[in-house]
Amino acid sequence: MDIAFRPQRSASIEVRDLQVSLGGNPVLRGVDLRIEAGRMVALIGPNGSGKTTLLRCLLGLQQPHRGSIRLLGEGPPGPRLLRRVGYVPQRLQLDPSFMLTVREFLAIRRPGTAGWFWRPSRFVDDQLHEAVAEMDVTRLLDRPVAGLSGGQLQRVLICSSLLNEPELLLLDEPTAGVDTPGEEDFYGLIADVHRRRGLTVVLVSHDLSMVYRHASRVYALNGVICCEGSPDEVMNAESLKRAYGIHFTPYHHHHHHTHGGHGP
Ligand code: ADP
């Protein structure tokens, strides 16, 4: 018998039957997920669907009650593996008294750079050059981190996670705080990073319209992965509409969104 065999790419994330209850509520009810290495994908779901909980499990911050996680083809998340993973939170509340400049913030985030503060900034800039250029933050290097706009801060945070040369980058609501006109540029930058470095990028968002153009595959979460496929397939899937109900409108062409709400 002739069986067509397509070799599978290795997986950056493999999750099997992941179950988590919080405060007695089942939040993840058996999540199965396989994200191939080198892809740029989106994990979407309305508020409360368990995105943060799943991210916390992937980062080893939440112990699942059942199921397994394998990162980068090796094993469950732990300190050694997580050094190869970049994570950018959706918000970072900075006290206005946080007085590091962007250059200093990036320098202390780079591994093995003890004593950088005492070096000339040119030396630091040379070391940071690649990631700084990629995320277009050169002009921000002398600015205080605490004074940046939401979008600028987000670019600096992604830049800082690139300094560790991650193989997997998890971006939680990447455009929270980015103004609507800036969103497309922002995804363009991430898409360039993805192409240039060949790393796996997971965009986590409550809204497919923000990520559909750049994701090659979409996973829709609602306690379980209720639907996966190309952005077009997921957008039109009956299962998605059923799972999310009328309150989830995963696609608009021209929208002015606000974060934290997605009702009609
Ligand atoms: P999302 O990131 O998709 O908005 P979350 O993972 O934050 O979803 O939350 C999923 C569900 O778990 C929500 O209904 C939320 O109320 C509940 N939840 C989150 N954290 C806790 C907690 N510490 N105790 C009880 N319930 C929680």
Short mmCIF file of C-alpha atoms and ligand atoms in Angstrom, two decimals:
data_model
loop_
_atom_site.label_atom_id
_atom_site.label_comp_id
_atom_site.label_asym_id
_atom_site.label_seq_id
_atom_site.Cartn_x
_atom_site.Cartn_y
_atom_site.Cartn_z
CA MET A 1 0.00 0.00 0.00
CA ASP A 2 1.29 3.40 -0.93
CA ILE A 3 0.88 5.85 1.88
CA ALA A 4 1.68 9.50 1.15
CA PHE A 5 4.11 10.56 3.80
CA ARG A 6 4.79 14.21 4.48
CA PRO A 7 7.64 14.73 6.89
CA GLN A 8 6.50 17.02 9.69
CA ARG A 9 8.51 20.06 10.62
CA SER A 10 9.71 19.93 14.19
CA ALA A 11 7.48 21.63 16.74
CA SER A 12 8.35 24.70 18.80
CA ILE A 13 5.37 24.15 21.04
CA GLU A 14 3.61 20.88 21.66
CA VAL A 15 0.78 20.86 24.15
CA ARG A 16 -1.28 17.78 24.92
CA ASP A 17 -4.51 17.64 26.88
CA LEU A 18 -3.59 20.63 29.02
CA GLN A 19 -6.01 21.20 31.88
CA VAL A 20 -5.98 24.03 34.40
CA SER A 21 -8.65 25.08 36.87
CA LEU A 22 -8.47 28.39 38.69
CA GLY A 23 -10.59 29.09 41.75
CA GLY A 24 -12.56 25.93 41.00
CA ASN A 25 -13.31 26.97 37.40
CA PRO A 26 -11.97 24.87 34.56
CA VAL A 27 -10.12 27.45 32.46
CA LEU A 28 -8.17 25.15 30.14
CA ARG A 29 -10.17 22.01 29.49
CA GLY A 30 -7.84 19.85 27.45
CA VAL A 31 -5.83 22.06 25.12
CA ASP A 32 -4.06 20.30 22.26
CA LEU A 33 -1.73 22.47 20.27
CA ARG A 34 1.18 21.90 17.92
CA ILE A 35 3.03 24.92 16.54
CA GLU A 36 5.67 24.15 13.96
CA ALA A 37 9.12 25.63 14.27
CA GLY A 38 9.81 28.71 12.17
CA ARG A 39 6.21 29.79 11.70
CA MET A 40 4.52 33.03 12.59
CA VAL A 41 1.14 32.08 14.02
CA ALA A 42 -1.68 33.64 15.99
CA LEU A 43 -3.38 32.36 19.10
CA ILE A 44 -6.69 34.15 19.38
CA GLY A 45 -9.63 34.08 21.73
CA PRO A 46 -12.02 36.50 23.42
CA ASN A 47 -11.29 37.81 26.89
CA GLY A 48 -11.58 35.06 29.46
CA SER A 49 -10.86 32.27 26.97
CA GLY A 50 -7.66 31.23 28.75
CA LYS A 51 -4.94 32.91 26.65
CA THR A 52 -3.07 34.30 29.64
CA THR A 53 -3.39 31.02 31.50
CA LEU A 54 -1.98 29.12 28.53
CA LEU A 55 0.88 31.60 28.22
CA ARG A 56 1.62 31.22 31.91
CA CYS A 57 1.78 27.46 31.47
CA LEU A 58 4.14 27.83 28.50
CA LEU A 59 6.39 30.06 30.61
CA GLY A 60 6.40 27.60 33.50
CA LEU A 61 4.55 30.04 35.77
CA GLN A 62 1.41 27.94 36.08
CA GLN A 63 1.49 24.26 36.83
CA PRO A 64 -1.09 22.37 34.77
CA HIS A 65 -3.30 19.91 36.59
CA ARG A 66 -3.12 17.52 33.70
CA GLY A 67 -1.43 17.23 30.36
CA SER A 68 2.00 17.97 29.00
CA ILE A 69 4.01 20.73 27.37
CA ARG A 70 7.09 20.28 25.24
CA LEU A 71 9.04 23.35 24.15
CA LEU A 72 11.56 23.51 21.31
CA GLY A 73 11.37 19.79 20.82
CA GLU A 74 12.97 19.15 24.20
CA GLY A 75 10.81 19.12 27.27
CA PRO A 76 8.61 21.01 29.70
CA PRO A 77 9.33 24.70 30.36
CA GLY A 78 12.16 25.21 32.80
CA PRO A 79 14.93 27.74 33.36
CA ARG A 80 17.30 26.25 30.80
CA LEU A 81 14.75 26.01 27.98
CA LEU A 82 13.15 29.36 28.79
CA ARG A 83 16.45 31.08 28.05
CA ARG A 84 15.69 30.25 24.42
CA VAL A 85 12.21 31.78 24.62
CA GLY A 86 11.38 35.48 24.39
CA TYR A 87 8.22 36.80 26.02
CA VAL A 88 6.81 40.28 25.67
CA PRO A 89 3.95 41.16 28.03
CA GLN A 90 1.03 43.23 26.83
CA ARG A 91 1.59 45.92 29.39
CA LEU A 92 4.42 46.92 31.58
CA GLN A 93 3.48 49.47 34.20
CA LEU A 94 6.52 51.59 34.75
CA ASP A 95 6.83 53.94 37.64
CA PRO A 96 7.69 57.43 36.35
CA SER A 97 10.74 57.30 38.60
CA PHE A 98 12.17 54.38 36.59
CA MET A 99 15.11 56.36 35.34
CA LEU A 100 16.99 54.12 32.92
CA THR A 101 17.39 55.27 29.36
CA VAL A 102 16.50 52.85 26.60
CA ARG A 103 20.23 52.20 26.01
CA GLU A 104 20.80 51.34 29.68
CA PHE A 105 17.67 49.21 29.85
CA LEU A 106 18.76 47.21 26.81
CA ALA A 107 22.35 46.91 28.04
CA ILE A 108 21.37 45.34 31.34
CA ARG A 109 19.05 42.95 29.53
CA ARG A 110 21.82 41.60 27.34
CA PRO A 111 23.40 38.46 28.75
CA GLY A 112 26.99 38.66 29.88
CA THR A 113 27.36 42.42 29.93
CA ALA A 114 28.37 43.13 33.50
CA GLY A 115 30.09 46.48 33.76
CA TRP A 116 28.58 47.94 30.61
CA PHE A 117 27.54 51.08 32.41
CA TRP A 118 31.14 52.10 32.62
CA ARG A 119 31.81 51.73 28.93
CA PRO A 120 31.33 54.46 26.31
CA SER A 121 27.85 54.41 24.77
CA ARG A 122 29.39 53.72 21.35
CA PHE A 123 30.59 50.34 22.62
CA VAL A 124 27.14 49.53 23.97
CA ASP A 125 25.51 50.64 20.72
CA ASP A 126 27.76 48.31 18.73
CA GLN A 127 26.68 45.39 20.86
CA LEU A 128 23.01 46.27 20.62
CA HIS A 129 23.13 47.34 17.01
CA GLU A 130 21.37 44.48 15.27
CA ALA A 131 18.28 44.24 17.45
CA VAL A 132 18.05 48.03 17.78
CA ALA A 133 18.06 48.44 14.02
CA GLU A 134 15.55 45.63 13.56
CA MET A 135 13.02 47.19 15.91
CA ASP A 136 13.78 50.72 14.74
CA VAL A 137 14.61 52.09 18.17
CA THR A 138 17.92 53.82 17.36
CA ARG A 139 16.41 57.25 17.85
CA LEU A 140 15.04 56.25 21.25
CA LEU A 141 18.34 55.14 22.83
CA ASP A 142 18.86 58.28 24.91
CA ARG A 143 15.22 58.60 25.96
CA PRO A 144 14.05 57.54 29.44
CA VAL A 145 12.11 54.28 29.18
CA ALA A 146 9.41 55.66 31.48
CA GLY A 147 8.65 58.48 29.00
CA LEU A 148 7.98 56.31 25.94
CA SER A 149 4.61 55.96 24.27
CA GLY A 150 2.89 52.57 24.36
CA GLY A 151 4.05 51.67 20.87
CA GLN A 152 7.63 52.80 21.48
CA LEU A 153 7.80 50.83 24.71
CA GLN A 154 6.48 47.75 22.94
CA ARG A 155 9.24 48.03 20.30
CA VAL A 156 11.87 48.42 23.03
CA LEU A 157 10.53 45.35 24.86
CA ILE A 158 10.63 43.24 21.72
CA CYS A 159 14.11 44.56 20.99
CA SER A 160 15.22 43.57 24.48
CA SER A 161 13.86 40.06 24.08
CA LEU A 162 15.73 39.71 20.76
CA LEU A 163 19.03 40.37 22.54
CA ASN A 164 18.85 36.84 23.93
CA GLU A 165 18.45 35.49 20.39
CA PRO A 166 15.33 33.50 21.18
CA GLU A 167 14.17 30.63 19.02
CA LEU A 168 10.58 31.23 20.07
CA LEU A 169 8.99 34.62 20.65
CA LEU A 170 5.67 34.92 22.50
CA LEU A 171 3.98 38.29 22.06
CA ASP A 172 0.94 38.95 24.26
CA GLU A 173 -1.47 41.43 22.62
CA PRO A 174 1.42 42.92 20.68
CA THR A 175 -0.36 46.07 19.63
CA ALA A 176 -1.91 46.98 22.98
CA GLY A 177 -0.97 50.62 23.34
CA VAL A 178 0.00 51.03 19.67
CA ASP A 179 -2.18 53.54 17.82
CA THR A 180 -4.16 52.19 14.90
CA PRO A 181 -2.10 53.81 12.12
CA GLY A 182 1.07 52.48 13.75
CA GLU A 183 -0.22 48.91 13.92
CA GLU A 184 0.59 47.88 10.39
CA ASP A 185 4.18 49.18 10.61
CA PHE A 186 4.53 47.39 13.87
CA TYR A 187 3.50 44.04 12.43
CA GLY A 188 5.73 44.74 9.43
CA LEU A 189 8.71 45.02 11.81
CA ILE A 190 7.82 41.76 13.54
CA ALA A 191 7.30 40.02 10.20
CA ASP A 192 10.76 41.22 9.07
CA VAL A 193 12.31 39.89 12.28
CA HIS A 194 10.55 36.59 11.70
CA ARG A 195 11.81 36.34 8.12
CA ARG A 196 15.35 37.41 8.91
CA ARG A 197 15.85 35.26 11.98
CA GLY A 198 13.65 32.31 11.08
CA LEU A 199 12.40 32.06 14.65
CA THR A 200 8.91 30.95 15.69
CA VAL A 201 6.59 33.84 16.54
CA VAL A 202 3.30 33.41 18.41
CA LEU A 203 1.02 36.46 18.39
CA VAL A 204 -1.54 36.23 21.16
CA SER A 205 -4.54 38.47 20.64
CA HIS A 206 -8.22 38.79 21.37
CA ASP A 207 -8.83 39.99 17.85
CA LEU A 208 -8.03 38.14 14.64
CA SER A 209 -8.27 41.31 12.58
CA MET A 210 -5.05 42.52 14.14
CA VAL A 211 -3.00 39.49 13.29
CA TYR A 212 -4.61 37.77 10.32
CA ARG A 213 -2.42 39.39 7.70
CA HIS A 214 0.80 38.13 9.21
CA ALA A 215 -0.07 34.78 10.69
CA SER A 216 0.29 31.74 8.48
CA ARG A 217 -1.86 29.74 10.85
CA VAL A 218 -4.42 30.65 13.49
CA TYR A 219 -5.40 28.75 16.62
CA ALA A 220 -8.64 29.80 18.27
CA LEU A 221 -8.87 29.15 21.97
CA ASN A 222 -11.92 28.91 24.13
CA GLY A 223 -10.91 26.62 26.97
CA VAL A 224 -9.89 24.22 24.22
CA ILE A 225 -8.50 24.87 20.75
CA CYS A 226 -11.87 25.02 19.08
CA CYS A 227 -10.63 25.76 15.61
CA GLU A 228 -7.36 25.99 13.71
CA GLY A 229 -6.33 26.68 10.16
CA SER A 230 -5.35 29.47 7.81
CA PRO A 231 -6.64 32.93 8.81
CA ASP A 232 -9.33 32.67 6.13
CA GLU A 233 -10.45 29.26 7.24
CA VAL A 234 -10.66 30.27 10.88
CA MET A 235 -12.44 33.51 10.10
CA ASN A 236 -15.18 31.68 8.28
CA ALA A 237 -15.41 28.64 10.50
CA GLU A 238 -18.83 27.81 11.87
CA SER A 239 -17.17 26.22 14.87
CA LEU A 240 -15.60 29.58 15.72
CA LYS A 241 -18.90 31.40 15.54
CA ARG A 242 -20.53 28.74 17.67
CA ALA A 243 -17.77 28.75 20.24
CA TYR A 244 -17.47 32.50 20.54
CA GLY A 245 -21.10 33.40 20.03
CA ILE A 246 -22.28 36.72 18.69
CA HIS A 247 -20.02 38.70 20.95
CA PHE A 248 -16.92 37.86 19.03
CA THR A 249 -16.44 39.60 15.72
CA PRO A 250 -13.08 38.37 14.60
CA TYR A 251 -12.64 40.48 11.50
CA HIS A 252 -13.20 44.01 10.34
CA HIS A 253 -11.35 45.77 7.60
CA HIS A 254 -11.34 49.28 8.90
CA HIS A 255 -11.83 49.48 12.56
CA HIS A 256 -10.93 51.74 15.40
CA HIS A 257 -10.59 49.35 18.22
CA THR A 258 -10.31 49.83 21.90
CA HIS A 259 -8.68 47.18 23.96
CA GLY A 260 -10.41 45.28 26.67
CA GLY A 261 -13.77 45.08 24.94
CA HIS A 262 -14.98 43.36 21.82
CA GLY A 263 -18.72 43.35 22.11
CA PRO A 264 -21.07 44.62 19.46
P1 ADP B 1 -7.68 35.61 28.68
O1 ADP B 1 -6.22 35.89 28.80
O2 ADP B 1 -8.05 34.89 27.43
O3 ADP B 1 -8.53 36.83 28.88
P2 ADP B 1 -7.41 34.27 31.24
O4 ADP B 1 -6.48 33.12 31.07
O5 ADP B 1 -6.87 35.51 31.85
O6 ADP B 1 -8.10 34.58 29.83
O7 ADP B 1 -8.65 33.85 32.13
C1 ADP B 1 -9.47 32.76 31.81
C2 ADP B 1 -10.55 32.62 32.87
O8 ADP B 1 -9.96 32.28 34.12
C3 ADP B 1 -11.36 33.87 33.12
O9 ADP B 1 -12.70 33.50 33.22
C4 ADP B 1 -10.84 34.38 34.45
O10 ADP B 1 -11.88 35.01 35.15
C5 ADP B 1 -10.41 33.12 35.14
N1 ADP B 1 -9.30 33.34 36.08
C6 ADP B 1 -8.09 33.86 35.76
N2 ADP B 1 -7.30 33.91 36.84
C7 ADP B 1 -8.02 33.38 37.87
C8 ADP B 1 -7.76 33.15 39.26
N3 ADP B 1 -6.58 33.44 39.80
N4 ADP B 1 -8.77 32.61 40.00
C9 ADP B 1 -9.94 32.28 39.46
N5 ADP B 1 -10.24 32.47 38.16
C10 ADP B 1 -9.32 33.02 37.37
#
